[in-house]
């Protein structure tokens, strides 16, 4: 045999790659024998005395990656043991290696005949040979997982002659005696001089007759396994296909490492599958691209090849090439077909077949899937965009009963009917999924130009597909249509720019939809109707022309953690007896109301954020109902919640705040139970109740508004019970113009314009309330208003307790009025209330003051311990008194007069004690300048003075507002007039959107 070095001609190897037609290398491998033959070279390695060429006796290796990495450290010199069994391989050091499993398709199957469309199947087809890989790195900069080996230095005979200490039995000539302990190397130097890992396996022979041939064999094997440069082996291995590459990896550890090179397998993989990234079969109907750096495998390309190698390929033209040039396409058992339909017919009886559809446009194919086939697009770049399946007459792809575990992924589906055709297409779809089937549709692009029907239709009992990461957009009708008890899982899809609804769910269909992106539709985003159901979670629904989510006609979906925003009409629209549960959603920035509920609909709106709407937050009208609870409603342009036209919702545990208008607006005979909400920091009233409305408000906290807390007007009625109403810029409660609410057991405090204001004919029953710490009167009653106040506690006001004036009336019974800064009850300007069985005490001024032509009916009241006196009547006032008890008052005014003090000493400018006051003509004072009797006697002695009347005032002389200095007062104090009227309430109305 020729020396191996004479057989290696890298130039010829390279040239053979560059030739247009070449014979690919043939590899014959067994446990003891390997021949690698190419177009211009022959390499022969005999690893035993006897050569064996029987491939079938050797176990077929699998495509799995090696279980260990190549070590470059010095190998151990292990004593060779007995021969390995047939199920394991022997490496270059004589160590036993673990055998690899069988390929999924045996190599011998390459020559079998398979029926395809009634004819003989094509011979296995292979693409052109793998490109040449030279040097230590590829063009892409790949570094192999081993160091490039250097050739051994040339042998120097002179140096060998003088080399001392040769072991017994060895000589520089390379001859091998029968008792030799070591043999010469292929270049003439002793093998014992090599490191342990480069020593060839020792073999004992009984005769030296064939010593020369054994020498040659051992020399060839040693050179091929140890000294042939790595770049040459890579070049040789690049000619091999996947099964031969697995077989040659069993020769030795070095071959195993080189044969598992990622660049070799990447080139093989991409010529077969064309993918830019390895695709892994991670489970039943689960295929996923995983980046190299994220893969857990040492060689992801090889592992992916192993998982997918049993598939057939639809690649038009390859079958014809294989038949025309059979010698060029041999050595690989991969079947190719020209059409998808023929590939599916080929697998009529197979279980879970795998079909790869390569780049191209496949038109007019009749694809009805009734078995568990897996169909995948196959291309570089964006796979789905490069593989198109299209029809123009009937449904493009139809899944029928029997397709329980089928898969369709990474393709574009189009349904493009001829618009001039008279054929109706209302039952034709781009993708149709029928009864009792559950295919997986993954990473598909779906387009339909049909103006009727839908792009995707899922219909019938038992229809349970999984549709995920698909793009259903730009369709001329509905995007996804689910009906007739169908179910299924729909995840991470893009559904946009469709002419009608993005999704229809009807007739008891009950899908599960998660993380879908539904936007810019020319109609509604999701439409559930006719008893449709469904569970919708974490979807992003926005910029649809009508509502983001519409529920109608008995539909009852569950919508959880979705974001519904920027709807051109509204966010959620529930009407015509619709229901539904809307939980933990973010509903914001819609042009109209965030949630619309009307026409006997009764949804549950719970724990949502509803904010920044261009109109209202929740709008309930037309006899709508619903449970609105635990929501955070804020920043809307109109009312946070609006209830009108006989609607009767339950509104509780919500936060309604920072609205640009009011908090809750109930009008036009609206009703509802409004309880345990927190309504605060709204620009207008916290709660508006008007025009015949009768809501019930219980246990709410209504506070910190920029106007009124609760505002009843224009015949607004209802009940206000057990609420906390505080810290409003105007009064806590206002009642006017025929409104007649029941206000019971509330706490009303901190109003800057009083606690309760009843005016302009307002009515109402105020019972058992606590009204305290208000900046002005606790209760104002004026302008012909006639409320009833029973058993209230009105105290600690920074002004009066109850002020009745300008024709005010009212019935005050059994109230406790105490510790107010001004009069407990002030009655003025032609008012005529009735006071029965009240207790008025501990006031910082008078108990009851009646002035300015007013009158009153006072029966059985107790008036005691008030600073200025019990009952103080101005000139001309004659109330009706019966059974009153006036006792233990401090009478500070009378004591100051009797003590010769100026009344300003006890009142300053903050209170108005009632007694005689005068004017001084000499000092030219007016009727608005009051002078107490002691200042008249002392400061204006000898002046021309005039008695005006007995009434409420403080002394202007003592206040220092007159020309003369007061002689009874130490220093002057500037006068400040106190206004008794409330600030006029702002009357603004919510814009109503029908």
C-alpha angles and dihedrals in degrees: 000000000000120000111271091232090064090055097055111090109161092181090059090046091054091045091052089057092051094052115101094227120033140153111248115231120272120220123200110186135178133154091272106024139050130178120183110186125182138174094280108010142053126204121191127188122180112187095178138032093253120058118218123189101182107124096178093064092061118083112248112247122232127232094246121128119254118276093224138035124241113266118213095196121105112287123233117258098238120184110248115249135196122313116285122250123257092260096061137056130233117227127211093275094052092255120142114248126198113262118241124235127257123276115251089245118037118235090238090064090074091085097046120113116235124189112243117181090335096309137091112286116248119260112262108285126216128187122235116304121281114274120261117271113200135174126009096303135038126232088267091058096257117171112204118227093252138054119261108254120233121222115254115261117266114269117256109210092198092054090046091053094058097038106125132217101031109178118250114278096025129103136170094251092075095236115146121219122202093254097039116140096201137018135223121261124244093264095050101265122117119270091222087068090064120089115261094259091057098048115110119235113276115237127186118219129193095216137033095210093103095035094120095054091045089052091053093047093048091047092052093047092047093050095045094047100039116013107034106105116254093236090059092051090048088052091051095044091050087072092059128094123226100273094045089047089055091049095049089051087068095064097080143329092267092054090045092055094046093043090055093055109141094222092055091052094042090056092047091046097049094048090056104034102018092213118145091212128036114266115215130201097222098173145329106329091352120124121167136176110228122190117239093244091052097047121107093211125094090223109024093178092057093045092050090048089053092051095047105032094100093067128103123228133229103210114148114230098017094096091054092049091051092053093046097046106026094162091057094053106048134113098058130079100216119133121215129197134188098220136034091229093058090049091053092048089051089061100047094131101024124113116239097340119193122226124186115201111202129212115302145076116283111196135183094009114150103227115182111158118204101157139053098276122154114218120187133177112238122203146108120261116017099001099197093050092052098050115062129180112189140175135177105192114040134010111311097223125008126190115200139180110309096041092104098142103019124137135208118180147158097017138111116239119199133183110191112168120188106260090209092056120103093216110116115233103186089117097040121093142176089240122014124187116187138190124317099008132109112189124171114237109192135177093349129150111220124193131171128181093186112122091209132051119015140282092244123024123188111182142163140034112303094024100135110156127168109226113180140161092005128143113225104175146135093027120155094228135013117343103210122011120190118180150146101044093314118151133177142140120274116186139170095353127154111225113175149142095018119157094234131017118335089224133015121196118180148145100038094313109156113193128168112227123185135175096351121157109222114176151140094024118164089229134018121332100226121005120192116181145144093045095316117165133185144146113247117188133176095348121156109223118177149139096025117152095236126022121329091229125018126190121188145161104015096323114151113189127167113227116189132179095345125148111228112180149141093028111169090223108018146313108250123008118191116179146146096040094317120162133183142143116252108188133175095347128149109230113179150138096026119155093234132016119336090225126020120194120180148145102037094316117153114192129159115238107188136168095348129145109230111180150141094025115166087230128008134341104227118007117192117182144140096050092313121164132181142140111265109185144152092005127145106222117179148138097030121150093231133024118328089227124013122191122184148148102036094315115154114192131160110240115184145147092014129139110222111179151140093025117164087227127021133320106237121005119193116181146143095043094316118167134181143137108263111185142158095001127142111226115180149143096022120153095234130020119335091224126013119196118180150140102038097320120151111190124160116231116192134173095349125150107223111177152135095033123158091232132009127348100217118004121196114185143149095026096322111165137166136109130293109194135170095347129148108226115178151142101027125157089231126026124316094238129016124190122185148147103029097323113148113185129164109237110188137168095351128146110225118181146139097040112157091209099036138287104271125008118194114181147142095040097320121163133182143135115257109190135171094348127149110225113179149141096026120154093234132015119340089226127015119197117181149138101041095316118150114192128160120234117193132175095344126151110224111179150138092031117164087224130017128334099230122001118194118182147134094050096318120162133179143140117258113190133173095344125153109223114180149145095020120152094231133027117328088227122010117191117187148155106027096320121147116191129165118236118191131174095344124152113221113181150139092030120160089226131019127331099229125002122188119187149150101042094312125135137188146188110244116188130172096336124155114222116180147145095019117149103230098031145290108265117011118187125189123221112295096015116131112173125185106252128187132167098343121157115214113179148141095019117156096232092205092167094056091046092050091050092047090048094053094244127146109252089229086071091070101030108033108187096304101076137037116220115198118238141108117312133186143196128225116225090187091059090039095234121171133227088267091060110078122193120195120232095253092053089049089054096044114019096034099034111154093014125125101260134177132202110235108180146294105271148115119302145116122240114268090194091059090042089060097237095124129080095249120069114247110246094200097053127071100215136004124256124198115247120246120190116221119216118220099192123089121243109268109262115244109246109209127151131214114247106244118220117198 
